[in-house]
XYZ file of C-alpha atoms in Angstrom:
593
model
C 31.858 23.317 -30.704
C 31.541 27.472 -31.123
C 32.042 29.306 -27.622
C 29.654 28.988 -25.096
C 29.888 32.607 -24.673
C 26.179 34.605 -24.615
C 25.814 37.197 -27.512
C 25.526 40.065 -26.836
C 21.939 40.831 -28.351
C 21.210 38.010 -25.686
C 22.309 39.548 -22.880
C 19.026 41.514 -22.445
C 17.183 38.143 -21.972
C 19.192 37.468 -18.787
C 16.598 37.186 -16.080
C 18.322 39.619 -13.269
C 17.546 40.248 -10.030
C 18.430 38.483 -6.456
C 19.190 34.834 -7.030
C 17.782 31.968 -5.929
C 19.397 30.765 -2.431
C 20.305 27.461 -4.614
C 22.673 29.319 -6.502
C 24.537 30.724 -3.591
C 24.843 26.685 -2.480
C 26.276 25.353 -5.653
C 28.425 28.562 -5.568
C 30.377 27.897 -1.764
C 30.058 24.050 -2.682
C 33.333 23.795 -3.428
C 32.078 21.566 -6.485
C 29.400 19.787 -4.782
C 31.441 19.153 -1.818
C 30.374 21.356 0.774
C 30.597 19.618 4.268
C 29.136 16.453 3.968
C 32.255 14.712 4.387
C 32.300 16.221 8.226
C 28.145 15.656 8.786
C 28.849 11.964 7.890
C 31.107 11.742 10.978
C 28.666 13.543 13.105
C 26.809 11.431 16.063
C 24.540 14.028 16.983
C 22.407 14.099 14.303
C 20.735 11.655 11.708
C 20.730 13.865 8.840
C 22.515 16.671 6.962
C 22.892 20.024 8.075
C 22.397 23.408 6.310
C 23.491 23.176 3.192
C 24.423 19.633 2.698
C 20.799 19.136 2.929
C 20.697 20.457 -0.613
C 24.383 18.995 -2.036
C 23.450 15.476 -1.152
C 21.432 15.312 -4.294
C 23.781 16.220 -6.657
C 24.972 12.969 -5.370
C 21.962 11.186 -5.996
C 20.115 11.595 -2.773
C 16.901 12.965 -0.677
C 17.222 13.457 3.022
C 13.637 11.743 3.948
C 11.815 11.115 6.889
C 9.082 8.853 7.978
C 5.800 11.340 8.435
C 3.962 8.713 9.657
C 5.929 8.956 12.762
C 7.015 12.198 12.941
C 4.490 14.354 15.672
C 4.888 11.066 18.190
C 9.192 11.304 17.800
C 8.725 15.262 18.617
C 6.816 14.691 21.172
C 9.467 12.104 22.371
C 11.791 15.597 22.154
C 13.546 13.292 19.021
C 14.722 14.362 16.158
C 12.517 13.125 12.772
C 13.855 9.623 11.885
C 16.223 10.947 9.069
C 17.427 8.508 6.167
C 17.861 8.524 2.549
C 15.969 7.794 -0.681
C 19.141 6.759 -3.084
C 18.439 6.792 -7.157
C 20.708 5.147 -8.829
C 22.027 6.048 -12.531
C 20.855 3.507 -15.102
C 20.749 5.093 -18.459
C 17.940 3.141 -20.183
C 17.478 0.852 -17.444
C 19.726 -1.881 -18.146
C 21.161 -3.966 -15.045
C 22.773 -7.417 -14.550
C 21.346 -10.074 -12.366
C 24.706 -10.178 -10.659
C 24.173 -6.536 -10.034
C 20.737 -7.411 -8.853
C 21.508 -9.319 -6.722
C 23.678 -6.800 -4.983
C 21.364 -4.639 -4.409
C 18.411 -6.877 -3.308
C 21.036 -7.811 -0.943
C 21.630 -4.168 0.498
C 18.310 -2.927 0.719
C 18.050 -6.588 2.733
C 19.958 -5.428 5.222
C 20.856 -2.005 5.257
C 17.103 -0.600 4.349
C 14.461 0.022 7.017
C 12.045 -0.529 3.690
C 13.486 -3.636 2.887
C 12.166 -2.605 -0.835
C 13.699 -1.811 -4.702
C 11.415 0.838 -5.765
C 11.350 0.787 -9.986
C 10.749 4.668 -10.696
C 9.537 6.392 -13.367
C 12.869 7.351 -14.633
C 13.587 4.072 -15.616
C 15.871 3.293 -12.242
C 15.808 1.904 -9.216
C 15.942 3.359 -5.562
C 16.805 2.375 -2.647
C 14.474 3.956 0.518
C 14.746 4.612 4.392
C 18.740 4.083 4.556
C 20.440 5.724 7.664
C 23.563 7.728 7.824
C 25.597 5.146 8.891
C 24.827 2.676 5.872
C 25.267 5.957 3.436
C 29.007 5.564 2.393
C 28.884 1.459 2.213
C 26.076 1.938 -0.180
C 27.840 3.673 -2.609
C 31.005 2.026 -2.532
C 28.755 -1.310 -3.039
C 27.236 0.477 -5.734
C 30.902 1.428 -7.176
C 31.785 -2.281 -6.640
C 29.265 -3.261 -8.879
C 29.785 -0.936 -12.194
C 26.822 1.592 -11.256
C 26.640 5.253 -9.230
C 24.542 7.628 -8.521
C 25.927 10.362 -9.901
C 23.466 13.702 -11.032
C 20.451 11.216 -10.771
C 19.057 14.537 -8.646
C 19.842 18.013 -8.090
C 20.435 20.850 -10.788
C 22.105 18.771 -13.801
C 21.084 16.415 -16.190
C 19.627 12.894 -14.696
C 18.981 9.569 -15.581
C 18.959 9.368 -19.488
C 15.720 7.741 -20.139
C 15.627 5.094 -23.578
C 12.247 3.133 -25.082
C 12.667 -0.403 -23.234
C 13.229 -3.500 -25.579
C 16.627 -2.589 -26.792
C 17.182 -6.286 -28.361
C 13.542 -5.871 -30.098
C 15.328 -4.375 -33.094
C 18.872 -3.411 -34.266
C 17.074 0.322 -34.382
C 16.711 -0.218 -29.902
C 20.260 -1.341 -30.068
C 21.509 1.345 -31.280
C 19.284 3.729 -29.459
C 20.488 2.021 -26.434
C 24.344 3.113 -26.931
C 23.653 6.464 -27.765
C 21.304 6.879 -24.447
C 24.809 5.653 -22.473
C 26.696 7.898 -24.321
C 24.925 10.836 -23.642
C 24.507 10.058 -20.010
C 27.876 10.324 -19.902
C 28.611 13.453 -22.187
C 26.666 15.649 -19.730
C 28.244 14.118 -16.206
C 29.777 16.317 -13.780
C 33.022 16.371 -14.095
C 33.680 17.269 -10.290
C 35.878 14.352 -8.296
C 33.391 14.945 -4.930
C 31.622 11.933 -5.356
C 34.922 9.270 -5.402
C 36.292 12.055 -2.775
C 33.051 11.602 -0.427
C 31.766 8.182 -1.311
C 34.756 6.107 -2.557
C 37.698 7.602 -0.319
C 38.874 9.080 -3.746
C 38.908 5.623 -5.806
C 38.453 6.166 -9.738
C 35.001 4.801 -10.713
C 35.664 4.134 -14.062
C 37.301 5.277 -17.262
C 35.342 7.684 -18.432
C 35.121 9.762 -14.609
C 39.178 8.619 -14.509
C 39.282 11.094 -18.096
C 37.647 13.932 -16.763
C 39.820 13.890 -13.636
C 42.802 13.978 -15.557
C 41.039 17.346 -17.642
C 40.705 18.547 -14.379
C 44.322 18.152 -13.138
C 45.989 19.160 -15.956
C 44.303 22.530 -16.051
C 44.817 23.173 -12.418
C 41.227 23.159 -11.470
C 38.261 21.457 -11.785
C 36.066 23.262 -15.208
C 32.227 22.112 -15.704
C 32.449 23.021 -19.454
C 28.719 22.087 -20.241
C 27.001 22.353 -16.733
C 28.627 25.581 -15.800
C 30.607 26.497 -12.675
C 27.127 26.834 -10.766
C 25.367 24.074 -12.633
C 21.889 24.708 -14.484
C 19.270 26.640 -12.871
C 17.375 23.576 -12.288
C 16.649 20.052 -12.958
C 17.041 18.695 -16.315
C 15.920 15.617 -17.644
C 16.678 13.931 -21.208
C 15.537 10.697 -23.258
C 15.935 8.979 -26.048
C 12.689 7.719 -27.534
C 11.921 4.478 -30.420
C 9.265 5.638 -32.628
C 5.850 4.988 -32.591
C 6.997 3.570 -28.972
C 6.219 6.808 -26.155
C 6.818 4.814 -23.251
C 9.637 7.122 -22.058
C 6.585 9.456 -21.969
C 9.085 12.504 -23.896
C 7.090 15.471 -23.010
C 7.961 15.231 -19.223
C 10.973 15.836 -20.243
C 13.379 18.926 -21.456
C 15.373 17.311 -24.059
C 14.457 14.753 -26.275
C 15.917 12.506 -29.036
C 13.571 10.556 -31.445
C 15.481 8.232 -33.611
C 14.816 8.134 -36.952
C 15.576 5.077 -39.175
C 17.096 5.161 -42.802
C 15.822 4.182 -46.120
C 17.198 1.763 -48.579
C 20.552 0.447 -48.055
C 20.136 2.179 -44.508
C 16.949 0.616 -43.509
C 16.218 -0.027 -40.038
C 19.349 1.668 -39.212
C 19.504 4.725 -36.962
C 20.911 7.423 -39.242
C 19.818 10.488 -36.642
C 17.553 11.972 -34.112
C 14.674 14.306 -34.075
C 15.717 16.817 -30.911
C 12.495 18.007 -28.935
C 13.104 20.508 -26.227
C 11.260 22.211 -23.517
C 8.642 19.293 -22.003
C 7.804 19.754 -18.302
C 5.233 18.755 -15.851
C 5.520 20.290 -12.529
C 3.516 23.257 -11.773
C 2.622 24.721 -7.951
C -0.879 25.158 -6.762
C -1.709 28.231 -6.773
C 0.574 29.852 -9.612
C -0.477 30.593 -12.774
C 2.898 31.471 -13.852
C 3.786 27.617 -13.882
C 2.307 24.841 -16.113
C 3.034 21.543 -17.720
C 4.103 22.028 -21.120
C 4.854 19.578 -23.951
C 8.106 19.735 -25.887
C 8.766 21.002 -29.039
C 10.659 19.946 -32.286
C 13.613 21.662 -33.394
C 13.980 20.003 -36.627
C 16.537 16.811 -37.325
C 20.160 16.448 -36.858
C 22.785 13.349 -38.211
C 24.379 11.128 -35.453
C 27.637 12.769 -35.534
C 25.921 15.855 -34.183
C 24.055 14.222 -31.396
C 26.555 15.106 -28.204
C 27.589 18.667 -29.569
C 23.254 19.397 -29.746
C 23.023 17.981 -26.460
C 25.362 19.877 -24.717
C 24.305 23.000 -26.664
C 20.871 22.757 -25.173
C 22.259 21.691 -21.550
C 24.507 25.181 -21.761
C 22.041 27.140 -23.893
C 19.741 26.387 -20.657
C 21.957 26.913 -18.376
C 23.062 30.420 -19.223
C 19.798 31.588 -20.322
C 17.385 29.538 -17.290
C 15.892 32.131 -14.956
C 18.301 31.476 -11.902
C 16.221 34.275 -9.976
C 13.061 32.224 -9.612
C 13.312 28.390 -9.437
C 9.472 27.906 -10.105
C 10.301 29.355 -13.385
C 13.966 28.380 -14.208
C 12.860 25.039 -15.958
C 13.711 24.920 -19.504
C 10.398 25.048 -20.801
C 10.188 28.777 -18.971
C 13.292 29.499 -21.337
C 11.617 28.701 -24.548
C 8.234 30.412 -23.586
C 9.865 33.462 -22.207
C 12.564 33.782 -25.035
C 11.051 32.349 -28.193
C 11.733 28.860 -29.771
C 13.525 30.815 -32.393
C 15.950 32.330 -30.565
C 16.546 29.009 -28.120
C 17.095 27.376 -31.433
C 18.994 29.708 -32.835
C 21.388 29.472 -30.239
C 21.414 26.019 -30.167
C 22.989 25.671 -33.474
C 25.322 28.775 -33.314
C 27.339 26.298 -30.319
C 26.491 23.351 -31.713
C 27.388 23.906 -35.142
C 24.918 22.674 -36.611
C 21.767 23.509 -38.627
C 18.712 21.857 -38.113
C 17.167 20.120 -41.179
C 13.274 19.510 -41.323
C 11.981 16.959 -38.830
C 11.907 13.583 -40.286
C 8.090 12.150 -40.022
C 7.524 10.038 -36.902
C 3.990 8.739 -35.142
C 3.380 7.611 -31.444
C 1.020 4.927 -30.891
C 2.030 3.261 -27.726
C 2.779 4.135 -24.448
C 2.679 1.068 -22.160
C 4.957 -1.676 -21.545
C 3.976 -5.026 -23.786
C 3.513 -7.297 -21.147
C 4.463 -11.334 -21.230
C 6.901 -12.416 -23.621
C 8.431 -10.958 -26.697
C 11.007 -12.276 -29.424
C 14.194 -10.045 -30.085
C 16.307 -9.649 -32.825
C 18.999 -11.999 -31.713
C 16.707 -15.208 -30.952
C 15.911 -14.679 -27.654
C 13.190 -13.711 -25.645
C 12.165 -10.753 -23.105
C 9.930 -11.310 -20.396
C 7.675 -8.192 -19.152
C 6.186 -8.198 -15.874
C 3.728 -5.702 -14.642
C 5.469 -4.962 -11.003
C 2.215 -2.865 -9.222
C 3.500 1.206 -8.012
C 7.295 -0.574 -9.570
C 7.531 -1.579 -5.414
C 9.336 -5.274 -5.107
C 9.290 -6.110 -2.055
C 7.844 -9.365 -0.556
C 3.974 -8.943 0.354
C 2.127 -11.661 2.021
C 0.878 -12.860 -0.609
C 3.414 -12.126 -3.488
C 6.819 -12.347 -2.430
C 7.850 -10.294 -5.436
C 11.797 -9.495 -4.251
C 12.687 -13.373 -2.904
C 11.351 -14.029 -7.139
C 13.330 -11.834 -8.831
C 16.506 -12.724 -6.628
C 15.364 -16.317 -7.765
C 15.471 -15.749 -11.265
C 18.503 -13.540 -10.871
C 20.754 -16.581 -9.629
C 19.730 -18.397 -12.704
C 19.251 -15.862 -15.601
C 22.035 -15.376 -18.073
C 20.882 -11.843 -20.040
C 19.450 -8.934 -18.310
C 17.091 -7.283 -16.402
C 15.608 -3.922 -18.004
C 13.600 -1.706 -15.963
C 10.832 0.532 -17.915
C 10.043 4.252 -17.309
C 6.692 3.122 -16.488
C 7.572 1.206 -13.413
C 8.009 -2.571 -14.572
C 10.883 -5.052 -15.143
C 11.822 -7.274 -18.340
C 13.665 -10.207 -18.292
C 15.533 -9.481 -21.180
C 17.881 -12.082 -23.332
C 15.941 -15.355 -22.073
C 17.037 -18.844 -24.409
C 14.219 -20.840 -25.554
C 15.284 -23.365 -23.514
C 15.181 -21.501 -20.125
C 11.856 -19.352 -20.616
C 9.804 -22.158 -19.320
C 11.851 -22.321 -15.977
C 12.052 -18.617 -15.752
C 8.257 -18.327 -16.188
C 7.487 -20.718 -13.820
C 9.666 -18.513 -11.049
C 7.717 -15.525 -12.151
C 4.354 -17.235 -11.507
C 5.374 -18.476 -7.967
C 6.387 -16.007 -6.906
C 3.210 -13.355 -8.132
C 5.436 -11.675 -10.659
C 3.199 -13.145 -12.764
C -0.429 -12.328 -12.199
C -2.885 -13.583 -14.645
C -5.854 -11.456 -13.284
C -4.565 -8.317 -13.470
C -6.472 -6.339 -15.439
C -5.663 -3.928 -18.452
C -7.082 -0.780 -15.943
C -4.422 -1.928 -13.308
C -1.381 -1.863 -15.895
C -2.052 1.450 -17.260
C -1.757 2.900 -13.996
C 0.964 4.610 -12.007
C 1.595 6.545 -8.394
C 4.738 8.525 -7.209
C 5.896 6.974 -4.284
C 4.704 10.445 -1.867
C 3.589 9.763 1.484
C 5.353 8.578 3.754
C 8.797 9.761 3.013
C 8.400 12.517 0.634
C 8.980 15.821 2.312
C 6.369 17.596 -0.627
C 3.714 15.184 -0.530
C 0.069 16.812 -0.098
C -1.842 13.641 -0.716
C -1.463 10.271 -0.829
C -0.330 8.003 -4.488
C 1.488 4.909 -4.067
C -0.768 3.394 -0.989
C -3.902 4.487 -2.052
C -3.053 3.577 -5.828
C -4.432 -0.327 -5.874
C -7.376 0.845 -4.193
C -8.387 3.487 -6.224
C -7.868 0.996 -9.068
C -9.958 -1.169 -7.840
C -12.688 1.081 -7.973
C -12.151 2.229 -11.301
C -12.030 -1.705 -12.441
C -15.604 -1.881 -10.228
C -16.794 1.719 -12.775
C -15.462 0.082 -15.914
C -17.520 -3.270 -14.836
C -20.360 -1.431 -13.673
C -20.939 0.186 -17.173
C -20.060 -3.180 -19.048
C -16.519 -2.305 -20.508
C -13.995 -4.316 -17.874
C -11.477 -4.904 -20.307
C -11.152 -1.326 -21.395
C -8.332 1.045 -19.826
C -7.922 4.420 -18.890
C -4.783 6.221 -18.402
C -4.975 6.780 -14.654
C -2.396 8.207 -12.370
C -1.831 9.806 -9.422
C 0.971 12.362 -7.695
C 0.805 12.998 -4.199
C 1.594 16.851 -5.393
C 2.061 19.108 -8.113
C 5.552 18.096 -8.510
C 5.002 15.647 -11.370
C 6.881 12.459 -10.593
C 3.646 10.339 -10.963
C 3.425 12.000 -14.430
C -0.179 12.445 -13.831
C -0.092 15.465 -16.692
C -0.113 13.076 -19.237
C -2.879 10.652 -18.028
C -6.156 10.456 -19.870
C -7.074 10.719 -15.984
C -4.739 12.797 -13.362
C -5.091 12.976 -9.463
C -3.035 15.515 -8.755
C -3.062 15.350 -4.630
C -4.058 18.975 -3.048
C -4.643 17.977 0.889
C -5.117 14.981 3.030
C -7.415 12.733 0.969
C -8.056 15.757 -1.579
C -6.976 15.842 -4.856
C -7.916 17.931 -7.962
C -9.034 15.990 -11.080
C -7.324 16.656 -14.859
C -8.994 14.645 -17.864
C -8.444 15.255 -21.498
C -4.725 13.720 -21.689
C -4.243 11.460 -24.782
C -3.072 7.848 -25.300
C 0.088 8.662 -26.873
C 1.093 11.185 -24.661
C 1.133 14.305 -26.566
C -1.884 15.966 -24.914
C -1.650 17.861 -21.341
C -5.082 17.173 -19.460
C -6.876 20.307 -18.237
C -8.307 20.836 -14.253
C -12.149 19.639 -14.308
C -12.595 19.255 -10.418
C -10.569 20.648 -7.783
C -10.113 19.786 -4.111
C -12.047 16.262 -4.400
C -12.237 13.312 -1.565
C -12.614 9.532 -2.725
C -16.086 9.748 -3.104
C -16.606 12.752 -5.033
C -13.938 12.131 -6.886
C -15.318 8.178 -8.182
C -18.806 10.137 -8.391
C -17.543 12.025 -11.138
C -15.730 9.279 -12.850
C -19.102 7.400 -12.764
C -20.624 9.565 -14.397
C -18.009 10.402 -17.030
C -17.338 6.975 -17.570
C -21.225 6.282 -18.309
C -21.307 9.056 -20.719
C -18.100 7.595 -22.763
C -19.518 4.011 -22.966
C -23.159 5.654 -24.183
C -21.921 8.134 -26.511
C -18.167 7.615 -27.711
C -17.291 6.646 -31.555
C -16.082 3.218 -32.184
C -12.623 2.754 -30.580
C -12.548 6.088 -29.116
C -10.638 6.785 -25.671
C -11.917 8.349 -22.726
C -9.969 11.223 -23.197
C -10.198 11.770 -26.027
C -13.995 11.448 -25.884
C -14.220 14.348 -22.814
C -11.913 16.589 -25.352
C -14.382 15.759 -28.371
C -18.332 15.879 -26.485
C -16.954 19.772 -24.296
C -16.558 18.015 -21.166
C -13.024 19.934 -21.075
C -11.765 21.816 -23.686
C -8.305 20.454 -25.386
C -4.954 21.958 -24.404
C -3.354 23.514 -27.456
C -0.627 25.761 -26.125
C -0.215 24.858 -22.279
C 0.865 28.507 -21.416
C -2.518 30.211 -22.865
C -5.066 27.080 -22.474
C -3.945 25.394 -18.962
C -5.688 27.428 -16.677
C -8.187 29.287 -19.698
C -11.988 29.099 -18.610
């Protein structure tokens, strides 16, 4: 790879000025260290002080606490109840049932939520774990073959790939190159097996880049940067025509493309779209969602020197002055998509060719069962908000623990919340199946609406949350399923999802419908999102409650079944009649009259 150093007719594009108070953290971090090792040992408190507050997530955490209860602990002169929401790294989602059962086993006993949450980047999470359980976590976690490593903080995080793997050699190989570039762009800092793991190697690969480190006398971040990147960054590696990765949420992106002739069905290369985003802040209309765009095509044997080009293009270019703005989509629009690619190949090495033709069609999970490649079978259940946990009347955790004792493949979590059963013989589906159905993991009556719906998990833990999401999500459903009745289409579905903020984990900016939570029970309404994904919806209401908010929707939804084209979705349908106009270029058309 060329140097990494800026040219110097790109110097002027350096956003100057006082920096962020994240950059003096990562600075004194001592490479992510900071003091945590010393606030783990402290009785006082339940949390992290000062900085560590911050630090922790490099290590794949959020300092939480339980709102619900927070005004009646202060007036008990308590402190909040603090814990930990842990995210664990799973590039593409791929876990063992040993494994599994682990960690249905720790968040058992060690989690005040008893819960896995599934998450939208294609992971799972543990919730509500106290200080005290914070260090056998991980080294449980270690134990098992998985970390947490950058699945938070100002780095690349979970490598999101299109579920299915097994569905076709093309998945497969997908699949491996999602791992590999997971690990490519790790830290290479030792503070996590310092903190966590009293110094233990994790595994080869982190064993490598301590040895880099030692034998150059200090540890070097040669792709994140002494300071790390100026703010999240989030990658994927997409199927074609399959979305369900959802790409534009996301800064960098790798669409495989398959060969022709002798090379058919084999991945000979990858598409690379850059500069997707979806948070924005209320109230600033400097930030914006933004879809990704395509820097042309690149051979396999490019892929990790393009990815780290982008990571390091980003990270010495990324406004570290403003962190509302230091996203990487803010890069392109502020520099030019020339110049980011431009630079992009001058450290990479590489030229981009023309992008290879590609379509998205789908976006949701195929749920039930599907055959693979290699004779066997994947099982796809629809697991409501991705929250297993044992309800009442679906005990959804004691099921998959079930099936986990007697599966022999693997479980494969999906960026949209769900779990497959993947690798299932013909001869055990039937057994496996009837597990599923005991045990409500299988739930015949669940509608198409209810599957093509999502929440972030927000209140009560979530320190941003405005609004409500994950509890209020099966209700709202159920209204919408009562609409889509009402006007005589109950099997049709709208892309529906809610965040509890503008913060964009729900990824309602690329829902046909997005509740985008504002205040208590308020939430502003965004239509005109597509059903592959490509499409940002625009603000149609603002500051709604429940009822004005399903008003509306009854009334749009009436107008769509009256007057739409054959086959036409509901947002597309607002986009087409004027009901909002379409969102070209997110920077000029978001918040346009």
């Amino acid at each position: 790879m060329s140097s990494n150093q800026l040219p110097a007719e790109l110097q002027d594009l350096v956003v100057t000025g006082k920096l962020a108070d994240n950059e003096r953290i990562k600075g004194q971090s001592q490479q992510l260290r900071g003091t945590i090792a010393s606030d783990l040992t402290d009785p006082v408190s339940g949390g992290f002080t000062s900085d560590n507050f911050q630090l922790i997530r490099f290590h794949g955490m959020y300092q939480q606490d339980d709102r619900d209860i927070r005004a009646e602990r202060a007036e008990q002169k308590l402190e909040p109840l603090h814990t930990v929401m842990l995210r664990a790294r799973l590039p593409g989602g791929v876990i063992t049932p040993k494994q599994w059962l682990a960690i249905d086993d720790f968040a058992k006993h060690s989690s005040h939520a008893g819960s896995i949450r599934l998450t939208t980047r294609q992971t799972f999470q543990f919730h509500g774990v106290l200080k005290r359980d914070i260090k056998t976590m991980h080294q449980m976690l270690n134990r098992i073959g998985i970390d947490s490593i950058a699945t938070a903080g100002d780095v690349n995080r979970n490598v999101l790939c299109t579920s299915n793997p097994e569905q076709s050699e093309l998945h497969s190989q997908a699949y491996e190159w999602a791992k590999k570039i997971s690990e490519h762009l790790l830290p290479h800092t030792r503070a996590y097996a310092e903190i966590w793991l009293d110094g233990e190697k994790i595994e080869s690969t982190e064993s490598d880049r301590a040895t880099t480190a030692e034998a150059s006398g200090a540890e070097v971040e040669p792709i994140l940067g002494q300071t790390y990147l100026p703010r999240k960054f989030k990658t994927t590696v997409v199927v074609p025509p399959h979305n369900d990765v959802d790409l534009h949420a996301n800064d960098l992106n790798f669409v495989a493309i398959a060969g022709s002739g002798e090379q058919a069905g084999q991945l000979v290369g990858f598409n690379v779209l850059v500069g997707g985003g979806l948070a924005m802040t209320h109230g600033d209309q400097a930030t914006y969602p933004r879809t990704a765009d395509n820097l042309g095509f690149v051979p396999l044997k490019h892929t990790l020197a393009v990815a780290a080009a982008v990571v390091s293009t980003q990270r010495d270019l990324g406004n570290r002055v403003n962190r509302k703005n230091a996203k990487t989509k803010y890069t392109i629009d502020r520099i030019g998509l020339a110049v980011f690619k431009q630079e992009v190949e001058r450290r990479a090495e590489v030229t981009f060719a023309a992008a290879a033709p590609f379509e998205l069609t789908h976006r949701g999970d195929a749920f039930g069962w599907t055959a693979g490649i290699d004779g066997k079978h994947n099982l796809t259940l629809f697991i409501e908000n991705g929250r297993v946990f044992d309800f009442v009347d679906k005990p959804l955790k004691t099921g998959m623990a079930a099936i986990a004792q007697i599966h022999k493949g693997e479980f494969r979590l999906t960026a949209n919340q769900n779990l497959i059963v993947a690798g299932v013989a013909e001869r055990d589906k039937a057994v496996i199946e009837q597990l599923a159905r005991q045990h409500g993991l299988i739930n015949d009556s669940h509608s198409n609406q209810r599957k093509s719906a999502m929440a972030c998990v927000s209140l009560p833990t979530c320190p941003l949350a405005m609004a409500e999401a994950e509890r209020v999500l099966p209700s709202y459903v159920d209204r919408l399923e009562a609409l889509l009745a009402k006007h005589q289409v109950p099997e049709e579905a709208i892309i529906f999802r809610i965040t509890g903020c503008p913060n964009g984990c729900g990824r309602a900016m690329l829902a046909e419908v997005g509740l985008v939570g504002k205040g208590p029970g308020k939430y502003n309404l965004h239509l005109g999102g597509n059903h592959n994904g490509s499409r940002i919806p625009k603000l149609y209401r603002g500051n709604l409650d429940e009822q004005a908010l399903f008003a509306e929707l009854d009334s749009l939804i009436g107008r769509w079944v009256a007057e739409r084209q054959p086959e036409e979705r509901f947002g597309d349908f607002v986009v087409r009649v004027g009901i909002i106009a379409a969102v070209v270029v997110p920077k000029d058309d978001f918040y346009a009259a």
